[in-house]
CSV table of C-alpha atoms in Angstrom, one decimal:
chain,number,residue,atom,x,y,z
A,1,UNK,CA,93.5,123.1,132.6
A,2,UNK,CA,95.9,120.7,132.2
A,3,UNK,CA,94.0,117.6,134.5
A,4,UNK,CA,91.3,118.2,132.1
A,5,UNK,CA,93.1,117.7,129.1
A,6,UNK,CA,94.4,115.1,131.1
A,7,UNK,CA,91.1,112.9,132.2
A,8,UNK,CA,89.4,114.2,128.5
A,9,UNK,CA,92.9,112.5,126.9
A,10,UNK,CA,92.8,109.1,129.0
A,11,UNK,CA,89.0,108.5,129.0
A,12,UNK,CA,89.5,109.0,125.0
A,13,UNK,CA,92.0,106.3,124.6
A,14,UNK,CA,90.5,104.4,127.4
A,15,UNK,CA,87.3,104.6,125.1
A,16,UNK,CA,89.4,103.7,122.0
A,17,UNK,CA,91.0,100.3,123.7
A,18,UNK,CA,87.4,99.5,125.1
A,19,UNK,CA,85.2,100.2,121.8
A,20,UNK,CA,83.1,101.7,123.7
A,21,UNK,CA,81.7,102.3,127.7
A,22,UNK,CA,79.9,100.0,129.4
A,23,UNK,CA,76.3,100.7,130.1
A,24,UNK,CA,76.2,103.5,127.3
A,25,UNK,CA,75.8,102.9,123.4
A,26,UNK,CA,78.4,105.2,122.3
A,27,UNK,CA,81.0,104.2,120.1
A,28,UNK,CA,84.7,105.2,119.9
A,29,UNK,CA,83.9,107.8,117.2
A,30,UNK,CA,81.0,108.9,119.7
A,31,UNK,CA,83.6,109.2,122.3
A,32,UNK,CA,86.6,111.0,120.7
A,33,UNK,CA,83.8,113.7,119.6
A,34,UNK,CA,82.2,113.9,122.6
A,35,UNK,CA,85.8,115.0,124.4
A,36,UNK,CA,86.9,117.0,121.5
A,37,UNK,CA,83.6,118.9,122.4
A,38,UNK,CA,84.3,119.2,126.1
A,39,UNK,CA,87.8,120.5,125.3
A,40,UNK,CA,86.0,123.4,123.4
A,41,UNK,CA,83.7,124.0,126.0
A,42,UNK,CA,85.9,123.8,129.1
A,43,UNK,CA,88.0,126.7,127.2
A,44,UNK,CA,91.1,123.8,126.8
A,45,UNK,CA,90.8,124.4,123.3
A,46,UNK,CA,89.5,127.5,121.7
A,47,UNK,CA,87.7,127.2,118.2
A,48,UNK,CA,90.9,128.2,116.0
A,49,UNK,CA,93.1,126.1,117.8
A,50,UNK,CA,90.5,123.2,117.3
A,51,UNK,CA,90.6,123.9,113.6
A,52,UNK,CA,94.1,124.2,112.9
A,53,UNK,CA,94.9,120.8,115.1
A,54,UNK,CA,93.3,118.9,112.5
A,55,UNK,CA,95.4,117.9,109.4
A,56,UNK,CA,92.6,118.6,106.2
A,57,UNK,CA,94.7,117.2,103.5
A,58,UNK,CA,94.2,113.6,104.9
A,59,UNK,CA,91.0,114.1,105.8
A,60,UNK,CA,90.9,115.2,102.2
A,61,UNK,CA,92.5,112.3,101.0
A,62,UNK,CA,89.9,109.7,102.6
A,63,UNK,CA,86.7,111.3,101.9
A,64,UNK,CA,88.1,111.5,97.8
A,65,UNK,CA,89.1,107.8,98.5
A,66,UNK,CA,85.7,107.1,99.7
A,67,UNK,CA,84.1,108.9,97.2
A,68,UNK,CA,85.6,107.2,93.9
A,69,UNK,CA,85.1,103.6,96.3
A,70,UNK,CA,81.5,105.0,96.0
A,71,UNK,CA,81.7,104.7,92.3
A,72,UNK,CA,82.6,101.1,92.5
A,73,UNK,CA,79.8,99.9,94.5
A,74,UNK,CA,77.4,102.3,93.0
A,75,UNK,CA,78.4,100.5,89.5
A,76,UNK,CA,77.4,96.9,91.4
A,77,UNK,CA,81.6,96.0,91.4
A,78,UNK,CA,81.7,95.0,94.7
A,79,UNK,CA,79.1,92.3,94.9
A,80,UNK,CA,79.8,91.3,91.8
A,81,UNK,CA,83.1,90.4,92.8
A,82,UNK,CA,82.4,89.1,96.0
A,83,UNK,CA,79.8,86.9,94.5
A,84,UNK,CA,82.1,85.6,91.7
A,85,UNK,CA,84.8,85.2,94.0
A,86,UNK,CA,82.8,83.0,96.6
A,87,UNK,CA,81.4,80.9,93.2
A,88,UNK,CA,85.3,81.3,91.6
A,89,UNK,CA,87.0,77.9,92.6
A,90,UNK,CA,85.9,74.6,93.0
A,91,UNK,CA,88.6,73.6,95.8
A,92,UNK,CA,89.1,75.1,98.9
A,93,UNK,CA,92.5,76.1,98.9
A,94,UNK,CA,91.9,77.8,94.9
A,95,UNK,CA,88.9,79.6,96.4
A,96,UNK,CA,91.2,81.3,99.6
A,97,UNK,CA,94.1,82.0,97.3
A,98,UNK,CA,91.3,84.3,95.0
A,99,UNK,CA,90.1,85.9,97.8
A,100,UNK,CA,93.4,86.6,99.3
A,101,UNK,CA,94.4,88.1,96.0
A,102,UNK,CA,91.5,90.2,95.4
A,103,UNK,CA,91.0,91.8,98.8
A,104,UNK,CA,94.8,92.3,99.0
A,105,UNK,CA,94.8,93.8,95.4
A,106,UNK,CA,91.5,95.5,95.9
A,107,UNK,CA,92.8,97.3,99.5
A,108,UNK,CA,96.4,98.3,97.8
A,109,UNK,CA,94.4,101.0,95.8
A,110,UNK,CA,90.6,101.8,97.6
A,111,UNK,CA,91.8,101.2,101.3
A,112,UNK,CA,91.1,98.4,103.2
A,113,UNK,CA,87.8,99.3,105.4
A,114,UNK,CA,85.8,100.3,102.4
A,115,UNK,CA,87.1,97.2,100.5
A,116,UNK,CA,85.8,94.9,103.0
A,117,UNK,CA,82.8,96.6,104.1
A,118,UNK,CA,81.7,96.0,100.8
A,119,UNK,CA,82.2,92.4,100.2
A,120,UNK,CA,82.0,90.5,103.3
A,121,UNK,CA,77.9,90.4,102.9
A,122,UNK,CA,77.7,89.2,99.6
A,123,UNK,CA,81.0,86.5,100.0
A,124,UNK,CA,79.0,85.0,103.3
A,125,UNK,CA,75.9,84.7,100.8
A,126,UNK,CA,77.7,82.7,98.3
A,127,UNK,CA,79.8,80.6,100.7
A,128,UNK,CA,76.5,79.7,102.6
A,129,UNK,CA,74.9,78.6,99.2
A,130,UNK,CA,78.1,76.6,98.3
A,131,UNK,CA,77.8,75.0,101.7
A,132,UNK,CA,81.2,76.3,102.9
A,133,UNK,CA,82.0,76.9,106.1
A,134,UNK,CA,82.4,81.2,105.6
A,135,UNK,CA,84.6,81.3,108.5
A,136,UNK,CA,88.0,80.8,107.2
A,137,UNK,CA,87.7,82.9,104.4
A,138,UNK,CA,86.4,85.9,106.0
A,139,UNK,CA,89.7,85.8,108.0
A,140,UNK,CA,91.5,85.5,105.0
A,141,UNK,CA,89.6,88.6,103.6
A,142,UNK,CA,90.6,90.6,106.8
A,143,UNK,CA,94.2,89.7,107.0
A,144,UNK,CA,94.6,90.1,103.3
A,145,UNK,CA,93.0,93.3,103.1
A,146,UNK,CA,95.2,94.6,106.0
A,147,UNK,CA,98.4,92.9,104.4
A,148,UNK,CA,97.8,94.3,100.7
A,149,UNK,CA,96.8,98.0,102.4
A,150,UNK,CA,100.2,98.0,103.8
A,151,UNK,CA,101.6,98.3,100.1
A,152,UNK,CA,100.5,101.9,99.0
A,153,UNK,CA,100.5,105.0,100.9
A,154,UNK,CA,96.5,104.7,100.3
A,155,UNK,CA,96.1,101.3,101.4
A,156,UNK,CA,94.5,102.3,104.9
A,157,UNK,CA,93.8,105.8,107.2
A,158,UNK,CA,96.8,105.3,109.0
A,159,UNK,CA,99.1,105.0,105.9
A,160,UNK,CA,97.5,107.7,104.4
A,161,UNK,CA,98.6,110.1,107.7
A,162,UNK,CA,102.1,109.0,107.5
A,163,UNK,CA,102.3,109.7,103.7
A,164,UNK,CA,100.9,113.4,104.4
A,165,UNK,CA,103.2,114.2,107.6
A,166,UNK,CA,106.3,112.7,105.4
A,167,UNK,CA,105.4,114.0,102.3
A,168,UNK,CA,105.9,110.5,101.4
A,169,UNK,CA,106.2,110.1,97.0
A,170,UNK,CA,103.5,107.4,96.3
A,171,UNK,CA,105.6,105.2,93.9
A,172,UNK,CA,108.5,105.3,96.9
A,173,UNK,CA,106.3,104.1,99.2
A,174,UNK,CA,105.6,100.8,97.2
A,175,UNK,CA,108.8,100.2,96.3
A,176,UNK,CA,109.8,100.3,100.0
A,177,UNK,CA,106.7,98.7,101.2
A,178,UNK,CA,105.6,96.5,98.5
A,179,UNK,CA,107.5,93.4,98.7
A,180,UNK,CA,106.3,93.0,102.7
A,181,UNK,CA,103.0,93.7,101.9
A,182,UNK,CA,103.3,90.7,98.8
A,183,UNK,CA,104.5,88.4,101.7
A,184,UNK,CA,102.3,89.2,104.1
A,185,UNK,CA,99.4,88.3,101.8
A,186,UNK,CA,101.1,84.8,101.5
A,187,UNK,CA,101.5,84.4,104.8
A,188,UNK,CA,98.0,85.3,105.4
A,189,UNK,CA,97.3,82.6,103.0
A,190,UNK,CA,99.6,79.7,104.2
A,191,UNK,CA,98.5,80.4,107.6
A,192,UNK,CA,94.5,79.9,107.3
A,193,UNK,CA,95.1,76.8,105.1
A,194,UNK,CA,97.2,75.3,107.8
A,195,UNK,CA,95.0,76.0,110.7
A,196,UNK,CA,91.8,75.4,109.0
A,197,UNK,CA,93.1,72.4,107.3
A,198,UNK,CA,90.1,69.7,106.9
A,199,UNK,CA,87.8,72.0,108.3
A,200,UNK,CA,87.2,74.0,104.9
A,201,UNK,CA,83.7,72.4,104.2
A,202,UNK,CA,81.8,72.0,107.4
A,203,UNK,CA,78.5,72.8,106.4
A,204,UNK,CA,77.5,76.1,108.3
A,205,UNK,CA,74.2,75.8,110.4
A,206,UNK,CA,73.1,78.7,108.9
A,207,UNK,CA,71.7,80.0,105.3
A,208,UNK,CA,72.7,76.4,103.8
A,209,UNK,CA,69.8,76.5,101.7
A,210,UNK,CA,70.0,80.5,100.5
A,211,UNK,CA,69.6,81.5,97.1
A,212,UNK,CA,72.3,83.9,95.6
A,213,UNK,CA,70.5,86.6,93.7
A,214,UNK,CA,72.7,87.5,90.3
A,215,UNK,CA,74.1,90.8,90.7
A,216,UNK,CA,73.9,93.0,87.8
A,217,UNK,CA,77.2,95.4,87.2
A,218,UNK,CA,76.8,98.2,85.3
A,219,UNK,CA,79.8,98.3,83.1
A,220,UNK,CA,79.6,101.6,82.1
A,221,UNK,CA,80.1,103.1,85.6
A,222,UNK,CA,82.3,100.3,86.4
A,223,UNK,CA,84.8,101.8,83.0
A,224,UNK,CA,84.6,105.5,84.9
A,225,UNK,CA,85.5,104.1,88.3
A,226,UNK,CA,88.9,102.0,86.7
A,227,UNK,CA,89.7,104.9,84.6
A,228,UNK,CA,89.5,107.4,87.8
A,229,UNK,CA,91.7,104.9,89.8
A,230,UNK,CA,94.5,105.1,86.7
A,231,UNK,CA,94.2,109.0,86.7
A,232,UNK,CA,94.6,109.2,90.1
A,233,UNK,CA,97.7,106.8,89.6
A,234,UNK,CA,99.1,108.8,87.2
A,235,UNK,CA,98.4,112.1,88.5
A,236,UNK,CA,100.4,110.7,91.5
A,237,UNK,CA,103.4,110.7,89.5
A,238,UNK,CA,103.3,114.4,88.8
A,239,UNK,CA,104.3,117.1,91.8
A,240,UNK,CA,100.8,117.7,92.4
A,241,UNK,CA,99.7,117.1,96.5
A,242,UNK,CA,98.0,114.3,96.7
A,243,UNK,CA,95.3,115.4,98.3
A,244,UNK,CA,94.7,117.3,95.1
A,245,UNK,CA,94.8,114.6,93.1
A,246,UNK,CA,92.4,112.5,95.0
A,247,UNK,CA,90.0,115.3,95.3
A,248,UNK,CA,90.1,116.4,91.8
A,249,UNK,CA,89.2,112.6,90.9
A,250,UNK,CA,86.5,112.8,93.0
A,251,UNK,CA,85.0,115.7,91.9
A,252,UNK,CA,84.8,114.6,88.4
A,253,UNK,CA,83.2,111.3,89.6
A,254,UNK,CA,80.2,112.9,91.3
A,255,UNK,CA,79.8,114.7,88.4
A,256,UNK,CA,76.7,112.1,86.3
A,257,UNK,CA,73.8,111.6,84.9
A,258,UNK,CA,73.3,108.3,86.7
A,259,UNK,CA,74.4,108.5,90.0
A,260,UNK,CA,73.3,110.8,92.1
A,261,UNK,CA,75.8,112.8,94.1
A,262,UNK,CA,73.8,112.4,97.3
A,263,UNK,CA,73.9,108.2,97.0
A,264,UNK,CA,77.3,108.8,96.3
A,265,UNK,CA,77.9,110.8,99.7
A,266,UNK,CA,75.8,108.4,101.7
A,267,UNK,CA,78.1,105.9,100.9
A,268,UNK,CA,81.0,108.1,102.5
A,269,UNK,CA,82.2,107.0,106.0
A,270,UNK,CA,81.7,110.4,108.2
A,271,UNK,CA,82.1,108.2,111.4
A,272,UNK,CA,85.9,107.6,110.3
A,273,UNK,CA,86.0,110.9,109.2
A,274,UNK,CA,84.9,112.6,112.6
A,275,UNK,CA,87.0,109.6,114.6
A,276,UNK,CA,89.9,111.5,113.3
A,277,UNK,CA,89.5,115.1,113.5
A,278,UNK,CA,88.6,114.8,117.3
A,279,UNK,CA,91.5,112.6,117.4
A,280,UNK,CA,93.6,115.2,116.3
A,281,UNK,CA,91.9,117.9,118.2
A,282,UNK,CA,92.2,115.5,121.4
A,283,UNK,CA,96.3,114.9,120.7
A,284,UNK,CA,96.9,118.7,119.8
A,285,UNK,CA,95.3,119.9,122.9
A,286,UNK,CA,97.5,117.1,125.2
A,287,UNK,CA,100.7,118.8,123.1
A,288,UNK,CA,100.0,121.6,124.4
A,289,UNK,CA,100.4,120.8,127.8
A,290,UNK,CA,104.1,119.7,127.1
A,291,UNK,CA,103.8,116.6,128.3
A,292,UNK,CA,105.0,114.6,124.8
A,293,UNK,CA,107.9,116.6,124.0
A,294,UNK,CA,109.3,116.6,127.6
A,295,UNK,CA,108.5,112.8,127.1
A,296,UNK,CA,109.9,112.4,123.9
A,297,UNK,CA,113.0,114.6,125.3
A,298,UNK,CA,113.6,111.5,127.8
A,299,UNK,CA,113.0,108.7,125.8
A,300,UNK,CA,115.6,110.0,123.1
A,301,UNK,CA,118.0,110.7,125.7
A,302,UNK,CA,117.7,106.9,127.1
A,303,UNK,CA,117.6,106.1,123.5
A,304,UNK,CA,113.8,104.5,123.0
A,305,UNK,CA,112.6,106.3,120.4
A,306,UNK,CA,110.8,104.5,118.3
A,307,UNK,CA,113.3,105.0,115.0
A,308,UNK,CA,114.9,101.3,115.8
A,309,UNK,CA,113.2,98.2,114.9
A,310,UNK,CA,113.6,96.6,118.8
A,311,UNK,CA,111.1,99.9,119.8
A,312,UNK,CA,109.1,99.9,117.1
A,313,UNK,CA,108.3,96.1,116.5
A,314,UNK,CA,106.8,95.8,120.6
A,315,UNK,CA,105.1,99.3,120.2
A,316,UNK,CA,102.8,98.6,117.0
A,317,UNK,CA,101.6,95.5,118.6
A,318,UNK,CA,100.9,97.3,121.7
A,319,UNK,CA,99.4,100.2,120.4
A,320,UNK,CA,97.5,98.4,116.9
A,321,UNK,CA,95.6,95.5,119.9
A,322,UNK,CA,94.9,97.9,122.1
A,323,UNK,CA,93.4,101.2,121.1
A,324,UNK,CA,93.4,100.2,117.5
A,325,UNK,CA,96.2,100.9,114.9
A,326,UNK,CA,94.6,104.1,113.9
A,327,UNK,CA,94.3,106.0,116.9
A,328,UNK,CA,98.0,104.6,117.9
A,329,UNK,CA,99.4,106.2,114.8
A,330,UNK,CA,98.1,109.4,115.6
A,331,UNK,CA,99.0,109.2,118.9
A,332,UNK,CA,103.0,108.2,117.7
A,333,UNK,CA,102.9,111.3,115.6
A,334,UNK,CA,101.0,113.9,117.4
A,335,UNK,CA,104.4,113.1,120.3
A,336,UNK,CA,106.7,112.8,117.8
A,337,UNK,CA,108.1,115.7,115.9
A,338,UNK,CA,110.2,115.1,112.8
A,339,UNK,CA,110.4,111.1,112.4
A,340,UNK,CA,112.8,110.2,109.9
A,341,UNK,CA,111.9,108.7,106.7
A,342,UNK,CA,112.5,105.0,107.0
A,343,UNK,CA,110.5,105.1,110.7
A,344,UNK,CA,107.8,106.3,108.9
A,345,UNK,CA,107.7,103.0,106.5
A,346,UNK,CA,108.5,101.5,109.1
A,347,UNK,CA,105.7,102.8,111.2
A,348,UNK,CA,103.0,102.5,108.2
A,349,UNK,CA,104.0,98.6,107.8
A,350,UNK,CA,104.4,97.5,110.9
A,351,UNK,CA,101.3,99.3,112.6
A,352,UNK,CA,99.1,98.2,109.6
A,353,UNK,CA,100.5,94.5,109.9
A,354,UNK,CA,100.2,94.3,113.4
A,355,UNK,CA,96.3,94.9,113.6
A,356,UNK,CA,96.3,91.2,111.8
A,357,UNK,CA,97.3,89.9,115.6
A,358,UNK,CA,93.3,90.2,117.5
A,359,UNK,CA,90.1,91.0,116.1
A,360,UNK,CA,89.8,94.5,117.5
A,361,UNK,CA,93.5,94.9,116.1
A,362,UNK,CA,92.1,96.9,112.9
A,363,UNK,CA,88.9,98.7,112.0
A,364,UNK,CA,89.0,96.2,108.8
A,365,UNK,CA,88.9,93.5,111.3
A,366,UNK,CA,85.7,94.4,112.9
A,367,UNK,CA,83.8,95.5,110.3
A,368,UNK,CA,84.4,91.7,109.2
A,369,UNK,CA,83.0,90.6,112.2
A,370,UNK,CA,80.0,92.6,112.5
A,371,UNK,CA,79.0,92.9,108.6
A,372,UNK,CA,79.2,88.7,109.2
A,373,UNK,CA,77.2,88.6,112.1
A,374,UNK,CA,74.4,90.2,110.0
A,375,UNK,CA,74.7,87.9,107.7
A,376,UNK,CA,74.2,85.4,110.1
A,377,UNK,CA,78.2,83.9,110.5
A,378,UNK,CA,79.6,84.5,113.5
A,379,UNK,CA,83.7,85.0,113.8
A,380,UNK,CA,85.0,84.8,117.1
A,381,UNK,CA,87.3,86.4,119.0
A,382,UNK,CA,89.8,82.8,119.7
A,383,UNK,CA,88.6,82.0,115.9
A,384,UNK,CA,90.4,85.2,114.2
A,385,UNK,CA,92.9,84.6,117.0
A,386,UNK,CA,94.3,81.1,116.2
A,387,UNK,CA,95.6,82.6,112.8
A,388,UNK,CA,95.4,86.1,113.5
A,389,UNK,CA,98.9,85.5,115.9
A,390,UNK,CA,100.9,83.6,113.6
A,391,UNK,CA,100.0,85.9,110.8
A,392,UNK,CA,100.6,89.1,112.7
A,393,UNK,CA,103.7,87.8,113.7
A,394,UNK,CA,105.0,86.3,110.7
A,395,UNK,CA,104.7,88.9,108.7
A,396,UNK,CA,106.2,91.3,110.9
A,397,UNK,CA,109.3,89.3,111.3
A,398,UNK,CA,109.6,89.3,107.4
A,399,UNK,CA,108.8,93.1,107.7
A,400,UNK,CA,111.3,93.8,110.3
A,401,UNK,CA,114.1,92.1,108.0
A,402,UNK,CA,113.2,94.0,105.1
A,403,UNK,CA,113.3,97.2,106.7
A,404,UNK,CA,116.9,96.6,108.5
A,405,UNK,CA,118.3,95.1,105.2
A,406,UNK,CA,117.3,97.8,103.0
A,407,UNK,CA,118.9,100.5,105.5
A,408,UNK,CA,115.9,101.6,106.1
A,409,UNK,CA,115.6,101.2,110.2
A,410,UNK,CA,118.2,100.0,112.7
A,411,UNK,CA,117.7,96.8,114.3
C-alpha cells in the first residue's frame, strides 16, 4: 500500500508543478481529485480517514471569504473599480501607483485570487481604450495583489491555512507581517516602473479602438458588502474562531431580496475548494506511511528544519515556482508537526512573496495571465519574468530582515 500512496503522491505533485498532463485536459484541481479518489478506492484511505484529513475550518474560511467577495462583484464594485482605476491617472507612473494600491489594499482583506479575477478583464478594457500598453500594469496588479495578501492572515489560501494550524490572532498577524507586505507593494511598484521605463504607452495591437461601457454600482449592495467586511474585522477582535466569524458574515450576506443566493454561490471558487481537500487527503494518506516524520526526524537532527531563515528563504522559492505556493504550504505542514510561531510568519510571508518570482509562481499570477488572454493581452512567461525576479527577490530580502530583527526567525 505504501508504493501506491507513493506513485498517487508523486504523480500529484508532479501534476501540480506541471499544471497539468500532457495530452489530457485535466487540470491540477482535476488531478489532486482524481488521486484522492484512487486512494479511496485502492483501500489507501478509507472514507473516515478521508474526512477527517481535511481541515474544514479553512475550507470554511475561503468559501465565507468567497461568498462576501460575491457581494462585491454582485453590487458591480469590482468593475467599477477596475474601470476607474484604468481611467484614474493621466500619467503613467500615477496610474501604476493606483493600481498597486488598490489591488494590494483590495487583496489584504478579500484574498488575492478573487481580487484579481475580478478586475483584470475590465482594467485590460480601459487600458486598451486609453491606448496603453496593458502589459505592465497587469504585472503590477499580480505582484501587488500577492505583496498586499501577505499582510493579513486572509490575504490568500495559504495564509489563511497557517493562521488555522497556528491559531494565529488576526491583528498579530498584521502587525508582524504588515510592514513587509507595505514594502513589498513598493517594491512591486519601483520595480515595473524601472523595467518598463519608456515603454508605458506603446499602443497595444489589439482593442485600441474599444469602447468602455459605463459600469453601474449598486450602492446599496456595495454599503452591505463594506459593512460585512468591518463586522468581520471586528468580530476578529473577539475570541470567536475565525472560521465562525467568516461564516456567520456570510450567512447574513446571502440572506436578500436582490441577490439571489444561487448567483451568489456561482461566483464561489469550488475548483480551489476541491484543490485543497484532495490535497489534504493526498498529504494525510503519505503521513501515514511514516515517511515525513522519519524525514523530519533527520532533518532536525542535521539541523534543516525549516524554522531558520537560511532553510526557509531557498525552500519557498523552490516550492512557491514549482508546484505552486499553495500546494507547497500544505505539503510543509502536513510533514511538519508543531512549527513554532514566528516560522509560521515566516512561512506565510515568505511563500506568499515568493510566488512574485515566475508566472506559475501563484494562482493570482495565472489567473492574470489567462483572464488577459481573453481579453485579448497576452503576458508572457520572460515578460512577468523580467520584473517578477527582482521583485520576488527584493522583497524577500526586506522580508528576511524583518523577521530576524524582530526575533521572530533565526538567520
Amino acid at each position: 500500500m505504501t508504493a501506491t500512496i507513493l506513485i498517487l503522491f508523486g504523480a500529484t505533485y508532479l501534476g501540480m508543478a506541471l499544471g497539468r498532463f500532457p495530452g489530457l485536459s485535466i487540470d491540477r484541481t482535476g488531478i489532486a481529485l482524481v488521486a484522492a479518489i484512487l486512494l479511496l478506492a485502492t483501500g489507501a484511505l478509507d472514507t473516515g480517514q478521508l474526512v477527517a484529513a481535511v481541515d474544514f475550518p479553512t475550507i470554511f474560511i475561503l468559501l465565507g471569504l468567497m461568498i462576501l467577495s460575491a457581494q462585491y462583484a454582485g453590487s458591480g464594485f469590482y468593475d467599477w473599480c477596475a474601470l476607474k482605476v484604468a481611467q484614474a491617472a493621466r500619467s503613467p507612473a500615477r496610474l501604476l501607483a493606483v493600481i498597486v494600491l488598490v489591488a494590494g489594499g483590495l487583496s489584504a482583506v478579500l484574498a488575492n485570487d478573487v481580487v484579481v479575477f475580478a478586475m483584470t478583464p475590465m482594467l485590460c478594457l480601459g487600458l486598451l481604450a486609453r491606448k496603453l500598453d496593458p502589459r505592465p500594469y497587469l504585472i503590477a496588479l499580480a505582484g501587488a495583489a500577492n505583496a498586499g495578501s501577505a499582510a493579513t492572515v486572509i490575504g490568500n489560501p495559504q495564509n489563511i491555512l497557517i493562521g488555522q494550524v497556528g491559531h494565529l490572532d488576526f491583528w498579530r498577524f498584521a502587525a508582524v507581517c504588515g510592514g513587509p507586505a507595505l514594502a513589498a507593494m513598493l517594491i512591486v511598484y519601483l520595480t515595473v516602473w524601472f523595467v518598463w521605463r519608456g515603454r508605458f504607452g506603446e499602443p497595444s495591437r489589439e482593442g485600441m479602438g474599444a469602447e468602455v461601457a459605463p459600469v453601474a454600482l449598486d450602492r446599496w449592495q456595495l454599503g452591505k458588502a463594506v459593512a460585512a467586511t468591518l463586522a468581520l474585522l471586528v468580530l476578529f477582535t473577539r475570541d470567536i474562531p475565525q472560521e465562525h466569524s467568516v461564516l456567520l458574515v456570510a450567512g447574513v450576506m446571502m440572506v436578500s431580496r436582490r441577490m439571489a443566493s444561487r448567483d451568489m454561490l456561482g461566483m464561489v471558487d469550488w475548483h480551489l475548494l476541491v484543490l485543497f481537500a484532495a490535497l489534504f487527503a493526498i498529504n494525510h494518506a503519505l503521513g501515514l506511511t511514516g515517511i515525513p516524520a522519519a524525514l523530519v526526524g533527520d532533518l532536525q537532527a542535521a539541523g534543516w528544519l525549516p524554522d531558520r531563515l537560511a532553510v526557509m528563504v531557498p525552500l519557498a522559492l523552490a516550492g512557491s515556482n514549482s508546484i505552486g505556493n499553495v500546494p507547497a504550504v500544505i505539503l510543509l505542514l502536513a510533514a511538519w508537526p508543531n512549527p513554532p510561531e514566528g516560522a509560521l510568519y515566516g512561512l506565510a510571508l515568505l511563500s506568499t512573496l515568493a510566488g512574485n518570482l515566475l508566472l506559475p509562481g501563484s494562482l493570482a499570477n495565472i489567473i492574470v495571465a489567462e483572464r488577459a488572454a481573453a481579453s485579448g493581452v497576452r503576458l508572457g512567461f520572460v515578460e512577468h519574468a523580467r520584473c517578477g525576479v527582482p521583485m520576488a527577490l527584493l522583497s524577500m530580502a526586506v522580508a528576511a530582515v524583518w523577521l530576524w530583527a524582530g526575533g521572530w526567525m533565526a538567520p
